[in-house]
Amino acid sequence: MRRRELLKGAAAMGAAIALNRKTAFASAASSAADSRIEVLLNEPVGTISPAVYGHFTEMLGAVVYYGIWVGENSKIPNTGGMRKAVIEKMRQIKAPMVRWPGGCFADSYDWTDGIGPTAKRPERGGFWRGEPNSFGTPEFMRFCRLSGAEPYFAANVRSLSALAFDHWIEYCNAPADHSSLGRQRADDGSREPYNVKYWGVGNESWGCGGNLTPAEYSEEFRKFTTWTPGYGEPLKFIGVGPGSEDLDWTEQFCRATFSGKRGIHPKSVYGWSIHHYTWDLARGRTHDWDAAKGDALKFDVQDWYEVFREGGRVEHIMQSNWDVLGEYDPDHHIKLVVDEYGSWYKPGSELDPSHTLGQQITMRDALLTAQTLDIFNRHAEKMGIGACAQLINCLNSLFLSHEDKFIVTPNFFVFDMYQSHQGANSIRTEFSAPQVSYQRDGQPASFWGLNGSASIKGKSLTLTVVNPHATEQREAEVVIRTGSISSVEIAVLKNADIHAHNTFDHPDAVAAASEKVAASGGAVRYAFAPASVTKLSITLA
Ligand code: AHR
């Protein structure tokens, strides 16, 4: 009986899809736009910091070991031990920044274990698993240099002292002839200082990073960041922001850190870290960390939409933290650092058991990632750094590898398409489109129909757009207010199957493609495919 009902439901859904496709086709044929996107060239939001397009690599599972680091003697093509394919793809997307070594791992890591001759480095238990320490600070810095990314270190606050933090900075930034640690770095291969600017002071200090109260964390933060020698580098400290939407953490930290006799000036803090994972797909049935997770590959249309609803909450989290910070830092010296974000599903889709927290990445995750990057762009004036968690063989990854096999995921194409936003000026853009309406556990639900962001660099305008509708295209009139279009190039990531993903056997099942479209004057008409991410590269006259 239930099965018959399910089949009936499926048949009805199939008919609805066919009808939707027809409607979409009919509307395209009669060329009646159902949506409008207006780019307001005269309303700049702020420069998009390139670091917003950063990545996160934790000493976890197969992220660093065998993902990035295969070792110098490996048969896998490598440059100085780093998997060549990763380096090449990082360069292709102009990866601006990488955060390391954690994550929760950071607060268990003694950085001195990962320097000096490899053979003499100790093996440790490690937070996630055994830690051989063959990849340490010198290797991470080599990885950054090879891939063209700036380093962002996360320091251990839970189990190391402020002095150990000072020493790590000294090892990285002191001149080679200045001190033993500077000389040690030179012996490890770099006479030139690493000039590391970005330092995260702990990680999730309200949880795995020490279970501290905001007042306790504030005390540590002030100790770690006061009179810390940078050796000529203007150090940019990043404080640990709240778990989830716990604004009380932000409020109490700010009060304890910035006000009163011992208060420090917000000018001395670069950023405020926010983590937001899209993991709770239970639609309110439970909020249990394990039970509420969805499946990376087996999902229905409701689960598809739920990811965008959940992922979109980051915008509210960003805004509410910004508002609290503003009470103590009205000039907004402190920027938002969203240094862990992405989907987090239950285990089972990882490509190898060694991929701790590994999962497959489908079109759904690509749209989630694009949605997140568009949010960052729309808040360019607030955003300092973003870091997608995590680069390879883990949660919201761009790459998957095992032994000599290597593939890019749909997320990679999003970063590739969006790279032209880096360093460009974000422009206010209005999206008007029919809402996505669907049944959410029998209740009518709806959310935005088209969304995205625009930015400009000289005469090059980048407009990126997500159409989250699983089956309907959106025919939009794109208007560049006060601008005239010389040419438009389109790159689109789409697939008829919302579950589409790449595998070692089918590495090119999902890939971005280019399209042509004619435009004249200040407007262009374009049909945004269902379940797609699209970039319009517009050259202005
Ligand atoms: O990215 C996996 C883990 O998620 C990180 O170690 C931690 O910071 C977060 O809770």
PDB file of C-alpha atoms in Angstrom, residues 96-265:
ATOM      1  CA  PRO A  96      44.546  33.105  -2.258  1.00  0.00           C
ATOM      2  CA  MET A  97      44.879  31.639   1.217  1.00  0.00           C
ATOM      3  CA  VAL A  98      45.060  28.364   3.140  1.00  0.00           C
ATOM      4  CA  ARG A  99      44.277  27.840   6.822  1.00  0.00           C
ATOM      5  CA  TRP A 100      46.285  25.162   8.693  1.00  0.00           C
ATOM      6  CA  PRO A 101      46.832  22.963  10.809  1.00  0.00           C
ATOM      7  CA  GLY A 102      43.250  22.876  12.202  1.00  0.00           C
ATOM      8  CA  GLY A 103      40.424  22.840  13.158  1.00  0.00           C
ATOM      9  CA  CYS A 104      40.250  20.962  16.401  1.00  0.00           C
ATOM     10  CA  PHE A 105      43.675  19.527  15.624  1.00  0.00           C
ATOM     11  CA  ALA A 106      45.239  22.959  16.171  1.00  0.00           C
ATOM     12  CA  ASP A 107      44.675  22.947  19.918  1.00  0.00           C
ATOM     13  CA  SER A 108      46.507  19.630  20.299  1.00  0.00           C
ATOM     14  CA  TYR A 109      49.392  20.504  18.016  1.00  0.00           C
ATOM     15  CA  ASP A 110      52.893  21.268  19.144  1.00  0.00           C
ATOM     16  CA  TRP A 111      54.394  23.094  16.183  1.00  0.00           C
ATOM     17  CA  THR A 112      57.920  22.175  17.312  1.00  0.00           C
ATOM     18  CA  ASP A 113      57.110  18.527  16.432  1.00  0.00           C
ATOM     19  CA  GLY A 114      56.962  19.520  12.764  1.00  0.00           C
ATOM     20  CA  ILE A 115      60.302  21.242  12.217  1.00  0.00           C
ATOM     21  CA  GLY A 116      63.900  20.039  11.819  1.00  0.00           C
ATOM     22  CA  PRO A 117      65.059  16.880  10.007  1.00  0.00           C
ATOM     23  CA  THR A 118      62.064  14.666   9.205  1.00  0.00           C
ATOM     24  CA  ALA A 119      63.706  11.527  10.580  1.00  0.00           C
ATOM     25  CA  LYS A 120      64.084  13.178  13.969  1.00  0.00           C
ATOM     26  CA  ARG A 121      60.507  14.408  14.248  1.00  0.00           C
ATOM     27  CA  PRO A 122      58.393  12.592  16.835  1.00  0.00           C
ATOM     28  CA  GLU A 123      55.315  10.564  15.998  1.00  0.00           C
ATOM     29  CA  ARG A 124      52.306  11.568  18.045  1.00  0.00           C
ATOM     30  CA  GLY A 125      48.880  10.183  18.743  1.00  0.00           C
ATOM     31  CA  GLY A 126      47.272  13.273  17.221  1.00  0.00           C
ATOM     32  CA  PHE A 127      43.765  14.582  17.677  1.00  0.00           C
ATOM     33  CA  TRP A 128      42.170  12.660  14.790  1.00  0.00           C
ATOM     34  CA  ARG A 129      44.657   9.801  14.373  1.00  0.00           C
ATOM     35  CA  GLY A 130      48.395   9.099  14.466  1.00  0.00           C
ATOM     36  CA  GLU A 131      50.474  12.119  13.469  1.00  0.00           C
ATOM     37  CA  PRO A 132      53.801  11.289  11.772  1.00  0.00           C
ATOM     38  CA  ASN A 133      54.819  14.963  11.599  1.00  0.00           C
ATOM     39  CA  SER A 134      56.536  14.559   8.238  1.00  0.00           C
ATOM     40  CA  PHE A 135      54.395  17.513   7.180  1.00  0.00           C
ATOM     41  CA  GLY A 136      55.067  20.501   9.417  1.00  0.00           C
ATOM     42  CA  THR A 137      55.551  24.242   9.112  1.00  0.00           C
ATOM     43  CA  PRO A 138      58.318  24.095   6.431  1.00  0.00           C
ATOM     44  CA  GLU A 139      56.213  21.743   4.287  1.00  0.00           C
ATOM     45  CA  PHE A 140      53.052  23.798   4.737  1.00  0.00           C
ATOM     46  CA  MET A 141      54.914  26.932   3.723  1.00  0.00           C
ATOM     47  CA  ARG A 142      56.272  25.125   0.651  1.00  0.00           C
ATOM     48  CA  PHE A 143      52.715  24.099  -0.216  1.00  0.00           C
ATOM     49  CA  CYS A 144      51.574  27.718   0.093  1.00  0.00           C
ATOM     50  CA  ARG A 145      54.404  29.021  -2.031  1.00  0.00           C
ATOM     51  CA  LEU A 146      53.899  26.388  -4.720  1.00  0.00           C
ATOM     52  CA  SER A 147      50.172  26.990  -4.919  1.00  0.00           C
ATOM     53  CA  GLY A 148      50.453  30.778  -4.673  1.00  0.00           C
ATOM     54  CA  ALA A 149      48.408  31.007  -1.462  1.00  0.00           C
ATOM     55  CA  GLU A 150      49.002  33.077   1.669  1.00  0.00           C
ATOM     56  CA  PRO A 151      49.314  31.110   4.930  1.00  0.00           C
ATOM     57  CA  TYR A 152      46.837  31.464   7.771  1.00  0.00           C
ATOM     58  CA  PHE A 153      47.948  29.597  10.897  1.00  0.00           C
ATOM     59  CA  ALA A 154      45.674  28.474  13.714  1.00  0.00           C
ATOM     60  CA  ALA A 155      47.551  28.473  17.017  1.00  0.00           C
ATOM     61  CA  ASN A 156      47.169  26.164  19.980  1.00  0.00           C
ATOM     62  CA  VAL A 157      45.542  27.989  22.897  1.00  0.00           C
ATOM     63  CA  ARG A 158      44.200  24.978  24.806  1.00  0.00           C
ATOM     64  CA  SER A 159      47.466  23.169  25.467  1.00  0.00           C
ATOM     65  CA  LEU A 160      50.367  25.501  24.634  1.00  0.00           C
ATOM     66  CA  SER A 161      51.454  28.779  26.173  1.00  0.00           C
ATOM     67  CA  ALA A 162      51.581  32.310  24.831  1.00  0.00           C
ATOM     68  CA  LEU A 163      55.366  31.903  24.814  1.00  0.00           C
ATOM     69  CA  ALA A 164      55.109  28.899  22.474  1.00  0.00           C
ATOM     70  CA  PHE A 165      52.951  31.109  20.225  1.00  0.00           C
ATOM     71  CA  ASP A 166      55.629  33.848  20.274  1.00  0.00           C
ATOM     72  CA  HIS A 167      58.217  31.241  19.345  1.00  0.00           C
ATOM     73  CA  TRP A 168      56.188  29.914  16.409  1.00  0.00           C
ATOM     74  CA  ILE A 169      55.956  33.471  15.059  1.00  0.00           C
ATOM     75  CA  GLU A 170      59.690  33.891  15.649  1.00  0.00           C
ATOM     76  CA  TYR A 171      60.441  30.663  13.758  1.00  0.00           C
ATOM     77  CA  CYS A 172      58.322  31.918  10.847  1.00  0.00           C
ATOM     78  CA  ASN A 173      59.231  35.587  10.711  1.00  0.00           C
ATOM     79  CA  ALA A 174      62.574  36.319  12.395  1.00  0.00           C
ATOM     80  CA  PRO A 175      65.609  37.011  10.181  1.00  0.00           C
ATOM     81  CA  ALA A 176      67.810  33.936   9.760  1.00  0.00           C
ATOM     82  CA  ASP A 177      70.714  35.479  11.654  1.00  0.00           C
ATOM     83  CA  HIS A 178      68.581  36.977  14.391  1.00  0.00           C
ATOM     84  CA  SER A 179      68.016  34.004  16.688  1.00  0.00           C
ATOM     85  CA  SER A 180      68.215  30.233  17.073  1.00  0.00           C
ATOM     86  CA  LEU A 181      64.685  29.842  15.733  1.00  0.00           C
ATOM     87  CA  GLY A 182      65.446  32.012  12.690  1.00  0.00           C
ATOM     88  CA  ARG A 183      68.538  29.855  12.075  1.00  0.00           C
ATOM     89  CA  GLN A 184      66.464  26.694  12.539  1.00  0.00           C
ATOM     90  CA  ARG A 185      64.101  27.853   9.774  1.00  0.00           C
ATOM     91  CA  ALA A 186      67.085  28.512   7.527  1.00  0.00           C
ATOM     92  CA  ASP A 187      68.360  24.977   8.257  1.00  0.00           C
ATOM     93  CA  ASP A 188      64.871  23.721   7.368  1.00  0.00           C
ATOM     94  CA  GLY A 189      65.212  25.231   3.913  1.00  0.00           C
ATOM     95  CA  SER A 190      64.243  28.895   4.030  1.00  0.00           C
ATOM     96  CA  ARG A 191      66.720  31.631   4.882  1.00  0.00           C
ATOM     97  CA  GLU A 192      64.009  34.031   3.835  1.00  0.00           C
ATOM     98  CA  PRO A 193      61.457  34.618   6.602  1.00  0.00           C
ATOM     99  CA  TYR A 194      58.014  33.226   5.845  1.00  0.00           C
ATOM    100  CA  ASN A 195      56.414  36.576   6.760  1.00  0.00           C
ATOM    101  CA  VAL A 196      53.263  34.987   8.161  1.00  0.00           C
ATOM    102  CA  LYS A 197      50.693  37.661   8.961  1.00  0.00           C
ATOM    103  CA  TYR A 198      47.464  35.818   9.727  1.00  0.00           C
ATOM    104  CA  TRP A 199      47.263  34.040  13.087  1.00  0.00           C
ATOM    105  CA  GLY A 200      44.130  32.449  14.455  1.00  0.00           C
ATOM    106  CA  VAL A 201      44.204  32.482  18.256  1.00  0.00           C
ATOM    107  CA  GLY A 202      42.772  29.032  18.926  1.00  0.00           C
ATOM    108  CA  ASN A 203      39.925  27.192  17.263  1.00  0.00           C
ATOM    109  CA  GLU A 204      36.400  26.708  18.586  1.00  0.00           C
ATOM    110  CA  SER A 205      37.621  27.593  22.084  1.00  0.00           C
ATOM    111  CA  TRP A 206      34.043  27.181  23.340  1.00  0.00           C
ATOM    112  CA  GLY A 207      34.294  23.462  22.363  1.00  0.00           C
ATOM    113  CA  CYS A 208      37.238  21.286  21.289  1.00  0.00           C
ATOM    114  CA  GLY A 209      39.602  24.219  21.831  1.00  0.00           C
ATOM    115  CA  GLY A 210      39.322  24.159  25.614  1.00  0.00           C
ATOM    116  CA  ASN A 211      35.644  24.443  26.521  1.00  0.00           C
ATOM    117  CA  LEU A 212      36.371  27.962  27.746  1.00  0.00           C
ATOM    118  CA  THR A 213      33.903  30.602  28.822  1.00  0.00           C
ATOM    119  CA  PRO A 214      34.005  33.826  26.785  1.00  0.00           C
ATOM    120  CA  ALA A 215      35.685  35.580  29.728  1.00  0.00           C
ATOM    121  CA  GLU A 216      38.348  32.851  29.974  1.00  0.00           C
ATOM    122  CA  TYR A 217      38.926  32.995  26.240  1.00  0.00           C
ATOM    123  CA  SER A 218      39.208  36.775  26.363  1.00  0.00           C
ATOM    124  CA  GLU A 219      41.955  36.419  28.982  1.00  0.00           C
ATOM    125  CA  GLU A 220      43.878  33.993  26.764  1.00  0.00           C
ATOM    126  CA  PHE A 221      43.296  36.162  23.708  1.00  0.00           C
ATOM    127  CA  ARG A 222      44.698  39.250  25.422  1.00  0.00           C
ATOM    128  CA  LYS A 223      47.760  37.302  26.640  1.00  0.00           C
ATOM    129  CA  PHE A 224      48.421  35.810  23.204  1.00  0.00           C
ATOM    130  CA  THR A 225      48.077  39.081  21.311  1.00  0.00           C
ATOM    131  CA  THR A 226      49.619  41.724  23.569  1.00  0.00           C
ATOM    132  CA  TRP A 227      53.146  42.831  22.693  1.00  0.00           C
ATOM    133  CA  THR A 228      53.598  39.790  20.487  1.00  0.00           C
ATOM    134  CA  PRO A 229      56.708  40.308  18.349  1.00  0.00           C
ATOM    135  CA  GLY A 230      55.981  40.118  14.618  1.00  0.00           C
ATOM    136  CA  TYR A 231      59.554  40.698  13.344  1.00  0.00           C
ATOM    137  CA  GLY A 232      58.459  43.460  10.989  1.00  0.00           C
ATOM    138  CA  GLU A 233      55.194  41.779   9.999  1.00  0.00           C
ATOM    139  CA  PRO A 234      52.005  43.548  11.004  1.00  0.00           C
ATOM    140  CA  LEU A 235      50.387  40.548  12.698  1.00  0.00           C
ATOM    141  CA  LYS A 236      46.705  40.042  12.014  1.00  0.00           C
ATOM    142  CA  PHE A 237      45.059  38.196  14.875  1.00  0.00           C
ATOM    143  CA  ILE A 238      41.800  36.355  14.471  1.00  0.00           C
ATOM    144  CA  GLY A 239      39.609  35.694  17.485  1.00  0.00           C
ATOM    145  CA  VAL A 240      37.420  32.628  17.921  1.00  0.00           C
ATOM    146  CA  GLY A 241      33.783  33.510  17.275  1.00  0.00           C
ATOM    147  CA  PRO A 242      30.718  31.706  18.536  1.00  0.00           C
ATOM    148  CA  GLY A 243      29.514  28.192  17.939  1.00  0.00           C
ATOM    149  CA  SER A 244      26.356  28.258  15.885  1.00  0.00           C
ATOM    150  CA  GLU A 245      24.258  31.344  16.714  1.00  0.00           C
ATOM    151  CA  ASP A 246      25.509  31.864  20.279  1.00  0.00           C
ATOM    152  CA  LEU A 247      25.701  35.653  20.194  1.00  0.00           C
ATOM    153  CA  ASP A 248      26.190  35.687  23.931  1.00  0.00           C
ATOM    154  CA  TRP A 249      29.743  34.436  23.269  1.00  0.00           C
ATOM    155  CA  THR A 250      30.401  37.408  20.987  1.00  0.00           C
ATOM    156  CA  GLU A 251      28.823  39.884  23.378  1.00  0.00           C
ATOM    157  CA  GLN A 252      30.677  38.613  26.450  1.00  0.00           C
ATOM    158  CA  PHE A 253      33.999  38.305  24.638  1.00  0.00           C
ATOM    159  CA  CYS A 254      33.719  41.872  23.371  1.00  0.00           C
ATOM    160  CA  ARG A 255      32.809  43.208  26.785  1.00  0.00           C
ATOM    161  CA  ALA A 256      35.699  41.384  28.480  1.00  0.00           C
ATOM    162  CA  THR A 257      38.208  42.227  25.752  1.00  0.00           C
ATOM    163  CA  PHE A 258      37.457  45.753  24.657  1.00  0.00           C
ATOM    164  CA  SER A 259      35.988  47.541  27.636  1.00  0.00           C
ATOM    165  CA  GLY A 260      37.178  48.369  31.137  1.00  0.00           C
ATOM    166  CA  LYS A 261      40.627  49.083  32.490  1.00  0.00           C
ATOM    167  CA  ARG A 262      42.308  46.100  30.807  1.00  0.00           C
ATOM    168  CA  GLY A 263      40.479  46.514  27.536  1.00  0.00           C
ATOM    169  CA  ILE A 264      42.490  46.395  24.312  1.00  0.00           C
ATOM    170  CA  HIS A 265      41.721  48.436  21.197  1.00  0.00           C
TER     171      HIS A 265
END
